mmCIF file of C-alpha atoms in Angstrom:
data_model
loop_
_atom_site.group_PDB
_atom_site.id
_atom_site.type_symbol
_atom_site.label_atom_id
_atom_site.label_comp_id
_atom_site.label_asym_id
_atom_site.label_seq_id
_atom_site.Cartn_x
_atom_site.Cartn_y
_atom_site.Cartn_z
ATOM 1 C CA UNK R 1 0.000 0.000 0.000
ATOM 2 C CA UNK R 2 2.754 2.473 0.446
ATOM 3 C CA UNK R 3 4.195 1.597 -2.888
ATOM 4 C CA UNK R 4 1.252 2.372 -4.211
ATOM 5 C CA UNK R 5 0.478 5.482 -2.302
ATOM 6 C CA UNK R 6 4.065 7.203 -3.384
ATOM 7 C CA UNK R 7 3.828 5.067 -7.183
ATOM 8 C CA UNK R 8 0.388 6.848 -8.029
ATOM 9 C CA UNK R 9 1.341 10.497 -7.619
ATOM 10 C CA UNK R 10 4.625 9.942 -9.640
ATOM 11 C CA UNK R 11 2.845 8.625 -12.193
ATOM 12 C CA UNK R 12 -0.099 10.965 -12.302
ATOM 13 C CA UNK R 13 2.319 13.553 -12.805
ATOM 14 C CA UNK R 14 4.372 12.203 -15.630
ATOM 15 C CA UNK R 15 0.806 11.825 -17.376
ATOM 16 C CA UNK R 16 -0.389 15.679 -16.332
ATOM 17 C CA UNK R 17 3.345 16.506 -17.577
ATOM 18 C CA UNK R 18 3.078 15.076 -20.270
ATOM 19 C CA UNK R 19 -0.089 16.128 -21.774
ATOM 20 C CA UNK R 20 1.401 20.063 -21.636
ATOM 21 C CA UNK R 21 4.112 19.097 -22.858
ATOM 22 C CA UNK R 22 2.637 17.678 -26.087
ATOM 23 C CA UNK R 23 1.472 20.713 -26.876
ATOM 24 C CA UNK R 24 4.401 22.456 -26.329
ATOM 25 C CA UNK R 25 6.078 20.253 -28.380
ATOM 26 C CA UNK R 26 3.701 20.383 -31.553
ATOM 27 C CA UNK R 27 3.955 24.370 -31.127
ATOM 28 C CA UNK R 28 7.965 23.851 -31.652
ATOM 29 C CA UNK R 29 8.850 25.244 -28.501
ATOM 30 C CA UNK R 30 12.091 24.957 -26.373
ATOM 31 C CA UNK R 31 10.084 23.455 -23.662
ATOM 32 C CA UNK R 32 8.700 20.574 -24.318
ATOM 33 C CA UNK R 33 7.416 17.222 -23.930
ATOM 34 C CA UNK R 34 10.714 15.945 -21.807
ATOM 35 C CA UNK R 35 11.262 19.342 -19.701
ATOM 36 C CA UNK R 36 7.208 19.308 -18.924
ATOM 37 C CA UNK R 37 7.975 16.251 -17.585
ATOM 38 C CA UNK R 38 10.427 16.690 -15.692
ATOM 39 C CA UNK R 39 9.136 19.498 -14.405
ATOM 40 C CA UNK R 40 6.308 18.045 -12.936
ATOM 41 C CA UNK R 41 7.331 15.262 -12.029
ATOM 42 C CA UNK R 42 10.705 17.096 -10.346
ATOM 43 C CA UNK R 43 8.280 19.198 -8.538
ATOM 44 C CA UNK R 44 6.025 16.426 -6.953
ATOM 45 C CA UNK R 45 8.909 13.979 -5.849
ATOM 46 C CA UNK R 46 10.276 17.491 -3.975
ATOM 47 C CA UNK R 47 6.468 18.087 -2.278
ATOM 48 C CA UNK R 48 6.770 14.570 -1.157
ATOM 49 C CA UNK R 49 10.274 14.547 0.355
ATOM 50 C CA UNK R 50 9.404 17.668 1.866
ATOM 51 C CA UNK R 51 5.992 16.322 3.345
ATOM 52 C CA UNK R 52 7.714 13.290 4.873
ATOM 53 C CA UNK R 53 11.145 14.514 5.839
ATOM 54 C CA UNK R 54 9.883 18.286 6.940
ATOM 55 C CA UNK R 55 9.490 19.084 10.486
ATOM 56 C CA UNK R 56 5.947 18.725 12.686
ATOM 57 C CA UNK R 57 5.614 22.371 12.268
ATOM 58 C CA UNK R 58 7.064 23.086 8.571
ATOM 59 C CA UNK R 59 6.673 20.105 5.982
ATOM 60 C CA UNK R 60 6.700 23.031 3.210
ATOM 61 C CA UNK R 61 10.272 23.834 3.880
ATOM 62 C CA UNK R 62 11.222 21.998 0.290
ATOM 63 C CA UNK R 63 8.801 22.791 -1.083
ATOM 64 C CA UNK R 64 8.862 26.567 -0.580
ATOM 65 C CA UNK R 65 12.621 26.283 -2.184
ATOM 66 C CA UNK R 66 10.557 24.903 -5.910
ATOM 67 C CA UNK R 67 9.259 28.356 -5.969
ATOM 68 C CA UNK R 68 12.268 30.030 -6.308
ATOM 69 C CA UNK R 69 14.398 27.235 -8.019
ATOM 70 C CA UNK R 70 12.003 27.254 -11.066
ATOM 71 C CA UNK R 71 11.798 30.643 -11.746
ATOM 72 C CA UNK R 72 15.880 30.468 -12.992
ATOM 73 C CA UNK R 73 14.701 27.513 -15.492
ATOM 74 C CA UNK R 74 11.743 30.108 -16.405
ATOM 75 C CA UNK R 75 14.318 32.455 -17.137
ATOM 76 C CA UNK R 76 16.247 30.277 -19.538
ATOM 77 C CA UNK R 77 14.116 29.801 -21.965
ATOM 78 C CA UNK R 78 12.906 33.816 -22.140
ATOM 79 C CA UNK R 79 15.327 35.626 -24.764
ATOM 80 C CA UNK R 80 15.212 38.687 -26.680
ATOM 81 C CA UNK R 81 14.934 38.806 -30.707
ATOM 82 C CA UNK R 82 15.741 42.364 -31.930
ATOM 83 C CA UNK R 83 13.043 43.868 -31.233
ATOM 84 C CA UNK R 84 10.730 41.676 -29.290
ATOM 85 C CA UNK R 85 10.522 39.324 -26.277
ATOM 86 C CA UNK R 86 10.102 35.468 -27.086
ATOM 87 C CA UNK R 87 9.728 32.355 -24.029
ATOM 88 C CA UNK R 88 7.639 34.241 -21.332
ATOM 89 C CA UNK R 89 4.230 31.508 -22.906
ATOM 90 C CA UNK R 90 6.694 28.578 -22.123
ATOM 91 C CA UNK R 91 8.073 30.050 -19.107
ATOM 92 C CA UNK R 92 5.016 30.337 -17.557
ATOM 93 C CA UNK R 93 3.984 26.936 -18.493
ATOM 94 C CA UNK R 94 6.976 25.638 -16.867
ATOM 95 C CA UNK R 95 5.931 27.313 -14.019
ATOM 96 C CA UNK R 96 2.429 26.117 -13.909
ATOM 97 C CA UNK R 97 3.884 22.410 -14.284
ATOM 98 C CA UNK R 98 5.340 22.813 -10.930
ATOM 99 C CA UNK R 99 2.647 23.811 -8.997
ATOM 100 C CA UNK R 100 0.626 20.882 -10.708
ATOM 101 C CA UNK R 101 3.557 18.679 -9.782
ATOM 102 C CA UNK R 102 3.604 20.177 -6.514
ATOM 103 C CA UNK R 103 -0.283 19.659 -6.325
ATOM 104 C CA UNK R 104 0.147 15.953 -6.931
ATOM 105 C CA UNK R 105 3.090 15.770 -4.723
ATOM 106 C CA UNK R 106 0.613 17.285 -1.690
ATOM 107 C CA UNK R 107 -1.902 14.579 -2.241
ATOM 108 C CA UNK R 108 -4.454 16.909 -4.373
ATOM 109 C CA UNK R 109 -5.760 15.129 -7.481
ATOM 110 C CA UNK R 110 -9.121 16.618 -7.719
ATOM 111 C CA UNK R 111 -7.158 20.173 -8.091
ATOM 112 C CA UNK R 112 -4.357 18.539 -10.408
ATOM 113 C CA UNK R 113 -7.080 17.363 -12.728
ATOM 114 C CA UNK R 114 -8.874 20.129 -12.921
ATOM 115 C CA UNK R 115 -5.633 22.578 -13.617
ATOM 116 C CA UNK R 116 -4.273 20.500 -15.926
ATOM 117 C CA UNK R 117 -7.381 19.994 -18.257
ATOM 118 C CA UNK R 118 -7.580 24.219 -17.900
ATOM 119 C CA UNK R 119 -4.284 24.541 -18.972
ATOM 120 C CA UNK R 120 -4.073 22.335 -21.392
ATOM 121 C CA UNK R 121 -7.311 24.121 -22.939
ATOM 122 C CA UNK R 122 -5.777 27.499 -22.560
ATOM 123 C CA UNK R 123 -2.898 26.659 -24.855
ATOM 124 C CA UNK R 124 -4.929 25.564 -27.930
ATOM 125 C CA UNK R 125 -7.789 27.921 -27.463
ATOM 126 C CA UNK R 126 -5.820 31.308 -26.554
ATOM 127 C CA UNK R 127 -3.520 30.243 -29.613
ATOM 128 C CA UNK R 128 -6.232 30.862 -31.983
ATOM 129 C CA UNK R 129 -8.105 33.868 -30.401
ATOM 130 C CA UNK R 130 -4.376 35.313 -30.410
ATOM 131 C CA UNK R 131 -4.212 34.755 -34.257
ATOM 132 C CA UNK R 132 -8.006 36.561 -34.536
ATOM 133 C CA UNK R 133 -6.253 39.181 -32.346
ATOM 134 C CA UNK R 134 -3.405 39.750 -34.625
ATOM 135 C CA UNK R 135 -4.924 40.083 -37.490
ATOM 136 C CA UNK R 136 -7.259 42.896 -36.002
ATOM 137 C CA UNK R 137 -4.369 44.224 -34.370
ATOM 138 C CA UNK R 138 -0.734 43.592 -34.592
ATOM 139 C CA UNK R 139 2.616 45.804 -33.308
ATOM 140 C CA UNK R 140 5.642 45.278 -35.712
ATOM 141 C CA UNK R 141 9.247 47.731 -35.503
ATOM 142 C CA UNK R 142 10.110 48.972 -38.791
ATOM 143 C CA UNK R 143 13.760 50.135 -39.064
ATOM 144 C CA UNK R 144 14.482 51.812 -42.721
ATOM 145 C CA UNK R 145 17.785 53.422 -43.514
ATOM 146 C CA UNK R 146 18.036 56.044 -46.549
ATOM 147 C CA UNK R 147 19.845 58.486 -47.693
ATOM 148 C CA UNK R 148 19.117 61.873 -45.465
ATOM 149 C CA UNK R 149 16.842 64.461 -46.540
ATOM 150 C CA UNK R 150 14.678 67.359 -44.867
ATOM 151 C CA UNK R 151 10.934 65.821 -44.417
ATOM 152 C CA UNK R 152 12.073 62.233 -44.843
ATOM 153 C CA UNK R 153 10.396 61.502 -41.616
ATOM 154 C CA UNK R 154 7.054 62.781 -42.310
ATOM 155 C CA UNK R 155 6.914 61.425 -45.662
ATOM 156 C CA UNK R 156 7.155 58.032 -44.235
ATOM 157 C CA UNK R 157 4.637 58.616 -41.172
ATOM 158 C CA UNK R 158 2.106 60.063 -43.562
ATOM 159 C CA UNK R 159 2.656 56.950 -45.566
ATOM 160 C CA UNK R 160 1.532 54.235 -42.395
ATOM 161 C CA UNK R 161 -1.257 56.628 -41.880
ATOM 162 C CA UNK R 162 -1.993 55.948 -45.475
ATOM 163 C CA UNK R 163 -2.344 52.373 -44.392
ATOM 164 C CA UNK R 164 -4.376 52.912 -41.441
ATOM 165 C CA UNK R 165 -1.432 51.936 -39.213
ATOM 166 C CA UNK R 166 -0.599 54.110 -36.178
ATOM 167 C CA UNK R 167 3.224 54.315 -35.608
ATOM 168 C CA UNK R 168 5.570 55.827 -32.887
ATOM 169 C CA UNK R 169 8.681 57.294 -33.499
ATOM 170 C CA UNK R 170 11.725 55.701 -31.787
ATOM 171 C CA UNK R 171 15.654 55.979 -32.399
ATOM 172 C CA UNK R 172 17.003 57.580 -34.632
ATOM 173 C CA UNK R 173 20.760 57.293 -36.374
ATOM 174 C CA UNK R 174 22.569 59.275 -38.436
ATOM 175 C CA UNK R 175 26.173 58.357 -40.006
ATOM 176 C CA UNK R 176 27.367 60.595 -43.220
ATOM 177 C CA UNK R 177 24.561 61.043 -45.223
ATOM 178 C CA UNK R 178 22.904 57.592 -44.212
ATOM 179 C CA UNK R 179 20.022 58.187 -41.828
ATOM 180 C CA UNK R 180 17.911 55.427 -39.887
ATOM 181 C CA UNK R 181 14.741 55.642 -38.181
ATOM 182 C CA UNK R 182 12.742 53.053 -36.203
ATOM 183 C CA UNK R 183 9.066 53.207 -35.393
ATOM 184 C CA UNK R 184 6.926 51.081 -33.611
ATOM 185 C CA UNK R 185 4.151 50.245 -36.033
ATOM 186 C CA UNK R 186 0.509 48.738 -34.915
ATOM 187 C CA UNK R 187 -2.699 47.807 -36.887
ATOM 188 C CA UNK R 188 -4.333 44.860 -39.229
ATOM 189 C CA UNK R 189 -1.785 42.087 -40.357
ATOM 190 C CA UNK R 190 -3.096 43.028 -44.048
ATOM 191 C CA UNK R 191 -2.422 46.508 -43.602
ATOM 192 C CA UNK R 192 1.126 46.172 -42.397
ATOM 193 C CA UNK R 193 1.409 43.597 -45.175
ATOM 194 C CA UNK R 194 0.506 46.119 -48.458
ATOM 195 C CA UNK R 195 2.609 48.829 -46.542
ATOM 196 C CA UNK R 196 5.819 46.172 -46.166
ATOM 197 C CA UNK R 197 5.450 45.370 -49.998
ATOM 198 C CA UNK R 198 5.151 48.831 -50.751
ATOM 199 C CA UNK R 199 8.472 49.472 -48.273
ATOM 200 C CA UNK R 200 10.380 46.647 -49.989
ATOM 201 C CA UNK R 201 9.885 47.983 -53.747
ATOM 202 C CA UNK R 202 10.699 51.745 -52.491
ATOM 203 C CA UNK R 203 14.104 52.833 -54.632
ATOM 204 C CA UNK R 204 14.867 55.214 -51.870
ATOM 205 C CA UNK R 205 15.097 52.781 -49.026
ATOM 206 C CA UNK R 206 18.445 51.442 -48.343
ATOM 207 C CA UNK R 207 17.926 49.115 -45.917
ATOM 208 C CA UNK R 208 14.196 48.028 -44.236
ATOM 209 C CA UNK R 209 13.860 45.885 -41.372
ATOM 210 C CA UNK R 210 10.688 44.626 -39.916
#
């Protein structure tokens, strides 16, 4: 019976694990189906040692340390490309996997079940209302170097409001007679789609990034 009792959590969260981590791993994420996994199932063996080898008065003494432990593998996976952030979905996932593994760990299947099947939904379902979102909404950086020139600036901003795209002036370089500006660009996918085309055939342009 006490095989059993410390056998069924372990394996309840390799399953929970598991499941997120399938997803993760279809999306083509750096977290996936192993580090779920582990994750969970890392975080309920720790929930159990520190349940049975905690003092009378503290048996969350390990288990307080998961907490802070998983937050530096959260913050492995979160990197910056250019000009945006990429990792904090999967971070947070792995986060979420330890407190289900920790759930499991404490005894609490009802609660495990539950968050995992809400998780799990959240992933596919928020992946497609983000996609509706985009494409009534969307934030891209456009960097464009040229050749300097009194009004250049305008020129362009009058352009996105052409498009029906708001934009906000960043940085801007100047080296010689080479001058770059970056703006932070937001509105409909298709809008920011006929203004890159129109970007990318533009003579003037030296240089576009977006």
């Amino acid at each position: 019976m006490d095989l059993l009792d410390d056998l069924l959590p372990i394996l309840f969260s390799v399953l929970v694990g598991g499941i997120i981590g399938i997803e993760r791993e279809y999306q083509l994420k750096s977290a996936g189906l192993r580090t779920m996994i582990l994750v969970t199932l890392g975080a309920c063996i720790f929930t159990m040692l520190s349940m049975n080898l905690g003092e009378k008065g503290s048996p969350d003494r390990i288990a307080a340390n998961i907490i802070t432990g998983i937050g530096f593998v959260g913050a492995g996976v979160i990197f910056k490309e250019e000009n945006r952030v990429s990792g904090l979905t999967t971070a947070v996932t792995i986060w979420i996997c330890a407190a289900l593994g920790m759930t499991i760990g404490a005894g609490y299947y009802q609660e495990a079940t539950i968050g995992s099947v809400v998780v799990f939904l959240l992933l596919i379902m928020f992946k497609y209302i983000q996609e509706v979102i985009d494409r009534i909404s969307t934030r891209y950086t456009y960097q464009i170097t040229l050749p300097y020139e009194d009004g250049v600036v305008e020129r362009y901003e009058n352009m996105f409001k052409e498009y029906h795209l708001i934009s906000i002036r960043g940085k801007q370089m100047r080296s010689g007679n080479k001058y770059t500006v970056i703006w932070r660009v937001q509105g409909a996918a298709k809008n920011h789609q006929v203004c890159t085309k129109v970007l990318l055939n533009d003579p003037g342009i030296e240089e576009f990034k977006f």
